[in-house]
Every structure is written in structure tokens, then in C-alpha cells.
GROMACS .gro file of C-alpha atoms in nm:
model
  120
    1MET     CA    1  20.696  13.651   1.149
    2THR     CA    2  20.898  13.444   1.386
    3VAL     CA    3  20.990  13.106   1.249
    4THR     CA    4  20.964  12.814   1.490
    5PRO     CA    5  21.225  12.526   1.464
    6LYS     CA    6  20.943  12.308   1.333
    7ASP     CA    7  20.862  12.566   1.051
    8ALA     CA    8  21.225  12.614   0.989
    9LEU     CA    9  21.276  12.235   0.936
   10LEU     CA   10  20.984  12.234   0.686
   11ARG     CA   11  21.124  12.535   0.509
   12TYR     CA   12  21.469  12.402   0.494
   13HIS     CA   13  21.352  12.064   0.360
   14LEU     CA   14  21.130  12.220   0.093
   15ALA     CA   15  21.406  12.465  -0.017
   16GLU     CA   16  21.675  12.210  -0.047
   17ARG     CA   17  21.453  11.972  -0.248
   18LEU     CA   18  21.334  12.252  -0.475
   19LYS     CA   19  21.700  12.365  -0.531
   20LEU     CA   20  21.797  12.018  -0.642
   21ASP     CA   21  21.504  11.992  -0.876
   22ILE     CA   22  21.580  12.328  -1.031
   23MET     CA   23  21.937  12.229  -1.086
   24MET     CA   24  21.835  11.915  -1.259
   25ILE     CA   25  21.592  12.106  -1.488
   26ALA     CA   26  21.844  12.366  -1.568
   27HIS     CA   27  22.098  12.098  -1.672
   28GLN     CA   28  21.835  11.909  -1.884
   29PHE     CA   29  21.748  12.230  -2.095
   30VAL     CA   30  22.105  12.256  -2.216
   31THR     CA   31  22.107  11.898  -2.334
   32ILE     CA   32  21.815  11.945  -2.576
   33PRO     CA   33  22.013  12.090  -2.856
   34SER     CA   34  22.244  11.781  -2.854
   35LEU     CA   35  21.950  11.537  -2.904
   36LYS     CA   36  21.855  11.374  -3.235
   37LYS     CA   37  21.607  11.588  -3.426
   38GLU     CA   38  21.323  11.341  -3.370
   39ASP     CA   39  21.386  11.345  -2.994
   40LYS     CA   40  21.397  11.724  -2.937
   41ALA     CA   41  21.025  11.794  -2.948
   42GLY     CA   42  20.940  11.525  -2.699
   43ALA     CA   43  21.218  11.627  -2.462
   44LYS     CA   44  21.105  11.993  -2.485
   45THR     CA   45  20.749  11.893  -2.411
   46ILE     CA   46  20.846  11.687  -2.107
   47LEU     CA   47  21.088  11.955  -1.968
   48ILE     CA   48  20.817  12.219  -2.000
   49ALA     CA   49  20.570  12.007  -1.823
   50LEU     CA   50  20.828  11.930  -1.545
   51THR     CA   51  20.907  12.293  -1.512
   52ASP     CA   52  20.537  12.377  -1.473
   53VAL     CA   53  20.505  12.111  -1.198
   54LEU     CA   54  20.808  12.256  -1.031
   55ALA     CA   55  20.655  12.605  -1.041
   56ALA     CA   56  20.344  12.458  -0.885
   57ASP     CA   57  20.554  12.297  -0.618
   58CYS     CA   58  20.707  12.634  -0.539
   59GLU     CA   59  20.362  12.788  -0.513
   60ALA     CA   60  20.249  12.501  -0.279
   61ALA     CA   61  20.563  12.555  -0.068
   62ALA     CA   62  20.477  12.923  -0.037
   63LYS     CA   63  20.128  12.838   0.085
   64GLN     CA   64  20.249  12.584   0.321
   65THR     CA   65  20.526  12.791   0.475
   66GLY     CA   66  20.420  13.145   0.425
   67ALA     CA   67  20.761  13.217   0.264
   68GLU     CA   68  20.687  13.448  -0.029
   69GLU     CA   69  21.031  13.375  -0.184
   70PHE     CA   70  20.882  13.043  -0.310
   71ASN     CA   71  20.636  13.241  -0.516
   72GLN     CA   72  20.915  13.458  -0.656
   73SER     CA   73  21.085  13.136  -0.772
   74ALA     CA   74  20.765  13.010  -0.925
   75ALA     CA   75  20.736  13.329  -1.128
   76VAL     CA   76  21.088  13.292  -1.261
   77LEU     CA   77  21.015  12.927  -1.358
   78LEU     CA   78  20.704  13.031  -1.552
   79ALA     CA   79  20.940  13.268  -1.742
   80VAL     CA   80  21.162  12.973  -1.804
   81ILE     CA   81  20.876  12.797  -1.969
   82GLY     CA   82  20.833  13.086  -2.213
   83LEU     CA   83  21.196  13.069  -2.305
   84ALA     CA   84  21.177  12.702  -2.365
   85GLU     CA   85  20.867  12.733  -2.577
   86SER     CA   86  21.053  12.962  -2.805
   87ASN     CA   87  21.350  12.718  -2.822
   88GLN     CA   88  21.582  12.940  -2.620
   89PHE     CA   89  21.721  12.646  -2.415
   90GLY     CA   90  22.043  12.809  -2.306
   91LEU     CA   91  21.860  13.112  -2.178
   92ALA     CA   92  21.601  12.883  -2.014
   93SER     CA   93  21.880  12.702  -1.834
   94ASP     CA   94  22.034  13.027  -1.712
   95LYS     CA   95  21.690  13.173  -1.605
   96SER     CA   96  21.631  12.846  -1.409
   97GLY     CA   97  21.941  12.933  -1.206
   98GLU     CA   98  21.778  13.261  -1.106
   99ALA     CA   99  21.486  13.066  -0.952
  100MET     CA  100  21.732  12.931  -0.691
  101THR     CA  101  21.825  13.270  -0.536
  102PRO     CA  102  21.502  13.339  -0.350
  103ILE     CA  103  21.485  12.974  -0.244
  104THR     CA  104  21.840  12.987  -0.119
  105THR     CA  105  21.730  13.292   0.095
  106VAL     CA  106  21.461  13.071   0.258
  107ALA     CA  107  21.710  12.778   0.311
  108ALA     CA  108  21.967  13.021   0.473
  109GLY     CA  109  21.705  13.173   0.712
  110ALA     CA  110  21.582  12.831   0.806
  111TYR     CA  111  21.932  12.699   0.861
  112ALA     CA  112  21.995  13.000   1.095
  113VAL     CA  113  21.690  12.922   1.308
  114LEU     CA  114  21.785  12.543   1.332
  115ASN     CA  115  22.139  12.635   1.416
  116GLU     CA  116  22.021  12.889   1.674
  117HIS     CA  117  21.832  12.609   1.849
  118GLY     CA  118  22.122  12.364   1.826
  119LEU     CA  119  21.942  12.139   1.583
  120ILE     CA  120  22.213  12.151   1.320
   0.00000   0.00000   0.00000
């Protein structure tokens, strides 16, 4: 499928936003063990909910752009939720980073199209 500059701009925008969100989530998972005992359960619940929303955002990006890589990232984020549910916060953080790889592929491809058309 040929990606138009307009499509490339959308892909690039979504990919960069999702990458930033994934980085923030990954960082937050590693902070849970350092919280007070009474705060850990609430933080865990919120981060799981945010990760679920982020996975849904990835799926929406896939539908909007046709880039299957966003669905791959969503699948990884769903695995992150499983790790967090079992209190494996370090592994959840590491796994979150894996969700960035397919999204980075989308961003790089979109950047190439934008650059090719002199838009970047």
C-alpha cells in the first residue's frame, strides 16, 4: 500500500504520541514498588486501566491508518496488563518498551514519506 503524505502525517503523529504514552506508562510501573503500602493497590489499578486505554488507542490507530504494527503494540500492552496484575512491575515496564518497536517502525516509514516529499 502506498502511503500518501497526508496518511504519513497521521501515522507519524499517532506513532509519536503513542510512543510517548508508552514511555510514561513504562516509567510509572517501576515506581509502584517504592510507594507506601496503602497507595500501591490504587496505583496498580490506575496503571492497568491506563494501559488498557493505551492498547485501545493502538487498536484505533490501526483501524484509522491501516498500519498493522499498531495492533502488534496493542497485543504487547495487553500482555503488560497481565504482568502488572500479577505484581511483576519490573517485567511490565520492560514489556512496555517492547510495544514501542512496531510503533517505531510506523513512525520511521511515515517520516521517510514526509521527507521524500520535502515536508520534513
